[in-house]
């Protein structure tokens, strides 16, 4: 009977250590599938306009409550 308990305890410890790894692996595969699907959907749609290729620039505004009055 103690041999069975030893085997059962060892299997439980192995499962305890492997479970987070397997869950993480499954999550990574799901994220990879979603990224591949998004990339396929992105490549299927035509470009919208010529303006879409230009980067968006923003002007930097100083922090209004700054001690350095700019």
JSON list of C-alpha atoms in Angstrom, two decimals:
[
{"chain": "A", "resi": 1, "resn": "UNK", "atom": "CA", "xyz": [0.00, 0.00, 0.00]},
{"chain": "A", "resi": 2, "resn": "UNK", "atom": "CA", "xyz": [2.83, 2.41, 0.72]},
{"chain": "A", "resi": 3, "resn": "UNK", "atom": "CA", "xyz": [4.25, 1.85, -2.76]},
{"chain": "A", "resi": 4, "resn": "UNK", "atom": "CA", "xyz": [0.95, 2.97, -4.27]},
{"chain": "A", "resi": 5, "resn": "UNK", "atom": "CA", "xyz": [0.92, 6.05, -2.04]},
{"chain": "A", "resi": 6, "resn": "UNK", "atom": "CA", "xyz": [4.49, 6.85, -3.04]},
{"chain": "A", "resi": 7, "resn": "UNK", "atom": "CA", "xyz": [3.62, 6.59, -6.73]},
{"chain": "A", "resi": 8, "resn": "UNK", "atom": "CA", "xyz": [0.48, 8.65, -6.21]},
{"chain": "A", "resi": 9, "resn": "UNK", "atom": "CA", "xyz": [2.40, 11.32, -4.29]},
{"chain": "A", "resi": 10, "resn": "UNK", "atom": "CA", "xyz": [5.11, 11.49, -6.95]},
{"chain": "A", "resi": 11, "resn": "UNK", "atom": "CA", "xyz": [2.50, 11.80, -9.71]},
{"chain": "A", "resi": 12, "resn": "UNK", "atom": "CA", "xyz": [0.76, 14.57, -7.78]},
{"chain": "A", "resi": 13, "resn": "UNK", "atom": "CA", "xyz": [4.03, 16.48, -7.36]},
{"chain": "A", "resi": 14, "resn": "UNK", "atom": "CA", "xyz": [4.85, 16.11, -11.05]},
{"chain": "A", "resi": 15, "resn": "UNK", "atom": "CA", "xyz": [1.37, 17.31, -11.98]},
{"chain": "A", "resi": 16, "resn": "UNK", "atom": "CA", "xyz": [1.70, 20.23, -9.56]},
{"chain": "A", "resi": 17, "resn": "UNK", "atom": "CA", "xyz": [4.92, 21.38, -11.23]},
{"chain": "A", "resi": 18, "resn": "UNK", "atom": "CA", "xyz": [3.82, 20.72, -14.82]},
{"chain": "A", "resi": 19, "resn": "UNK", "atom": "CA", "xyz": [0.34, 22.24, -14.65]},
{"chain": "A", "resi": 20, "resn": "UNK", "atom": "CA", "xyz": [1.43, 25.93, -14.72]},
{"chain": "A", "resi": 21, "resn": "UNK", "atom": "CA", "xyz": [3.80, 25.15, -17.59]},
{"chain": "A", "resi": 22, "resn": "UNK", "atom": "CA", "xyz": [1.10, 23.47, -19.62]},
{"chain": "A", "resi": 23, "resn": "UNK", "atom": "CA", "xyz": [-1.38, 26.28, -18.94]},
{"chain": "A", "resi": 24, "resn": "UNK", "atom": "CA", "xyz": [1.21, 28.85, -20.03]},
{"chain": "A", "resi": 25, "resn": "UNK", "atom": "CA", "xyz": [1.98, 26.87, -23.16]},
{"chain": "A", "resi": 26, "resn": "UNK", "atom": "CA", "xyz": [-1.71, 26.69, -24.07]},
{"chain": "A", "resi": 27, "resn": "UNK", "atom": "CA", "xyz": [-2.07, 30.43, -23.50]},
{"chain": "A", "resi": 28, "resn": "UNK", "atom": "CA", "xyz": [0.93, 31.18, -25.73]},
{"chain": "A", "resi": 29, "resn": "UNK", "atom": "CA", "xyz": [-0.54, 29.03, -28.51]},
{"chain": "A", "resi": 30, "resn": "UNK", "atom": "CA", "xyz": [-3.87, 30.86, -28.25]},
{"chain": "A", "resi": 31, "resn": "UNK", "atom": "CA", "xyz": [-2.13, 34.23, -28.48]},
{"chain": "A", "resi": 32, "resn": "UNK", "atom": "CA", "xyz": [-0.13, 33.03, -31.49]},
{"chain": "A", "resi": 33, "resn": "UNK", "atom": "CA", "xyz": [-3.33, 31.89, -33.23]},
{"chain": "A", "resi": 34, "resn": "UNK", "atom": "CA", "xyz": [-4.96, 35.27, -32.58]},
{"chain": "A", "resi": 35, "resn": "UNK", "atom": "CA", "xyz": [-1.93, 37.14, -33.91]},
{"chain": "A", "resi": 36, "resn": "UNK", "atom": "CA", "xyz": [-1.83, 35.01, -37.05]},
{"chain": "A", "resi": 37, "resn": "UNK", "atom": "CA", "xyz": [-5.54, 35.56, -37.65]},
{"chain": "A", "resi": 38, "resn": "UNK", "atom": "CA", "xyz": [-5.14, 39.31, -37.18]},
{"chain": "A", "resi": 39, "resn": "UNK", "atom": "CA", "xyz": [-2.20, 39.38, -39.59]},
{"chain": "A", "resi": 40, "resn": "UNK", "atom": "CA", "xyz": [-4.21, 37.45, -42.20]},
{"chain": "A", "resi": 41, "resn": "UNK", "atom": "CA", "xyz": [-7.15, 39.82, -41.78]},
{"chain": "A", "resi": 42, "resn": "UNK", "atom": "CA", "xyz": [-4.83, 42.81, -42.06]},
{"chain": "A", "resi": 43, "resn": "UNK", "atom": "CA", "xyz": [-3.21, 41.54, -45.26]},
{"chain": "A", "resi": 44, "resn": "UNK", "atom": "CA", "xyz": [-6.61, 40.79, -46.83]},
{"chain": "A", "resi": 45, "resn": "UNK", "atom": "CA", "xyz": [-7.96, 44.34, -46.60]},
{"chain": "A", "resi": 46, "resn": "UNK", "atom": "CA", "xyz": [-6.77, 46.89, -49.18]},
{"chain": "A", "resi": 47, "resn": "UNK", "atom": "CA", "xyz": [-4.98, 50.04, -48.08]},
{"chain": "A", "resi": 48, "resn": "UNK", "atom": "CA", "xyz": [-7.43, 52.83, -47.30]},
{"chain": "A", "resi": 49, "resn": "UNK", "atom": "CA", "xyz": [-5.73, 55.98, -48.58]},
{"chain": "A", "resi": 50, "resn": "UNK", "atom": "CA", "xyz": [-2.32, 57.36, -49.37]},
{"chain": "A", "resi": 51, "resn": "UNK", "atom": "CA", "xyz": [-2.43, 59.27, -46.08]},
{"chain": "A", "resi": 52, "resn": "UNK", "atom": "CA", "xyz": [-2.51, 56.01, -44.12]},
{"chain": "A", "resi": 53, "resn": "UNK", "atom": "CA", "xyz": [1.16, 55.36, -44.96]},
{"chain": "A", "resi": 54, "resn": "UNK", "atom": "CA", "xyz": [2.35, 58.63, -43.43]},
{"chain": "A", "resi": 55, "resn": "UNK", "atom": "CA", "xyz": [3.19, 58.65, -39.72]},
{"chain": "A", "resi": 56, "resn": "UNK", "atom": "CA", "xyz": [1.09, 60.71, -37.37]},
{"chain": "A", "resi": 57, "resn": "UNK", "atom": "CA", "xyz": [3.03, 63.51, -35.73]},
{"chain": "A", "resi": 58, "resn": "UNK", "atom": "CA", "xyz": [1.94, 65.28, -32.60]},
{"chain": "A", "resi": 59, "resn": "UNK", "atom": "CA", "xyz": [3.16, 68.54, -31.17]},
{"chain": "A", "resi": 60, "resn": "UNK", "atom": "CA", "xyz": [4.51, 68.36, -27.65]},
{"chain": "A", "resi": 61, "resn": "UNK", "atom": "CA", "xyz": [2.86, 70.74, -25.25]},
{"chain": "A", "resi": 62, "resn": "UNK", "atom": "CA", "xyz": [4.63, 71.78, -22.06]},
{"chain": "A", "resi": 63, "resn": "UNK", "atom": "CA", "xyz": [3.22, 70.77, -18.74]},
{"chain": "A", "resi": 64, "resn": "UNK", "atom": "CA", "xyz": [1.08, 73.69, -17.66]},
{"chain": "A", "resi": 65, "resn": "UNK", "atom": "CA", "xyz": [1.94, 73.55, -13.96]},
{"chain": "A", "resi": 66, "resn": "UNK", "atom": "CA", "xyz": [5.66, 73.26, -14.50]},
{"chain": "A", "resi": 67, "resn": "UNK", "atom": "CA", "xyz": [8.07, 75.34, -12.42]},
{"chain": "A", "resi": 68, "resn": "UNK", "atom": "CA", "xyz": [9.93, 76.20, -15.62]},
{"chain": "A", "resi": 69, "resn": "UNK", "atom": "CA", "xyz": [7.71, 78.71, -17.42]},
{"chain": "A", "resi": 70, "resn": "UNK", "atom": "CA", "xyz": [8.25, 78.02, -21.07]}
]
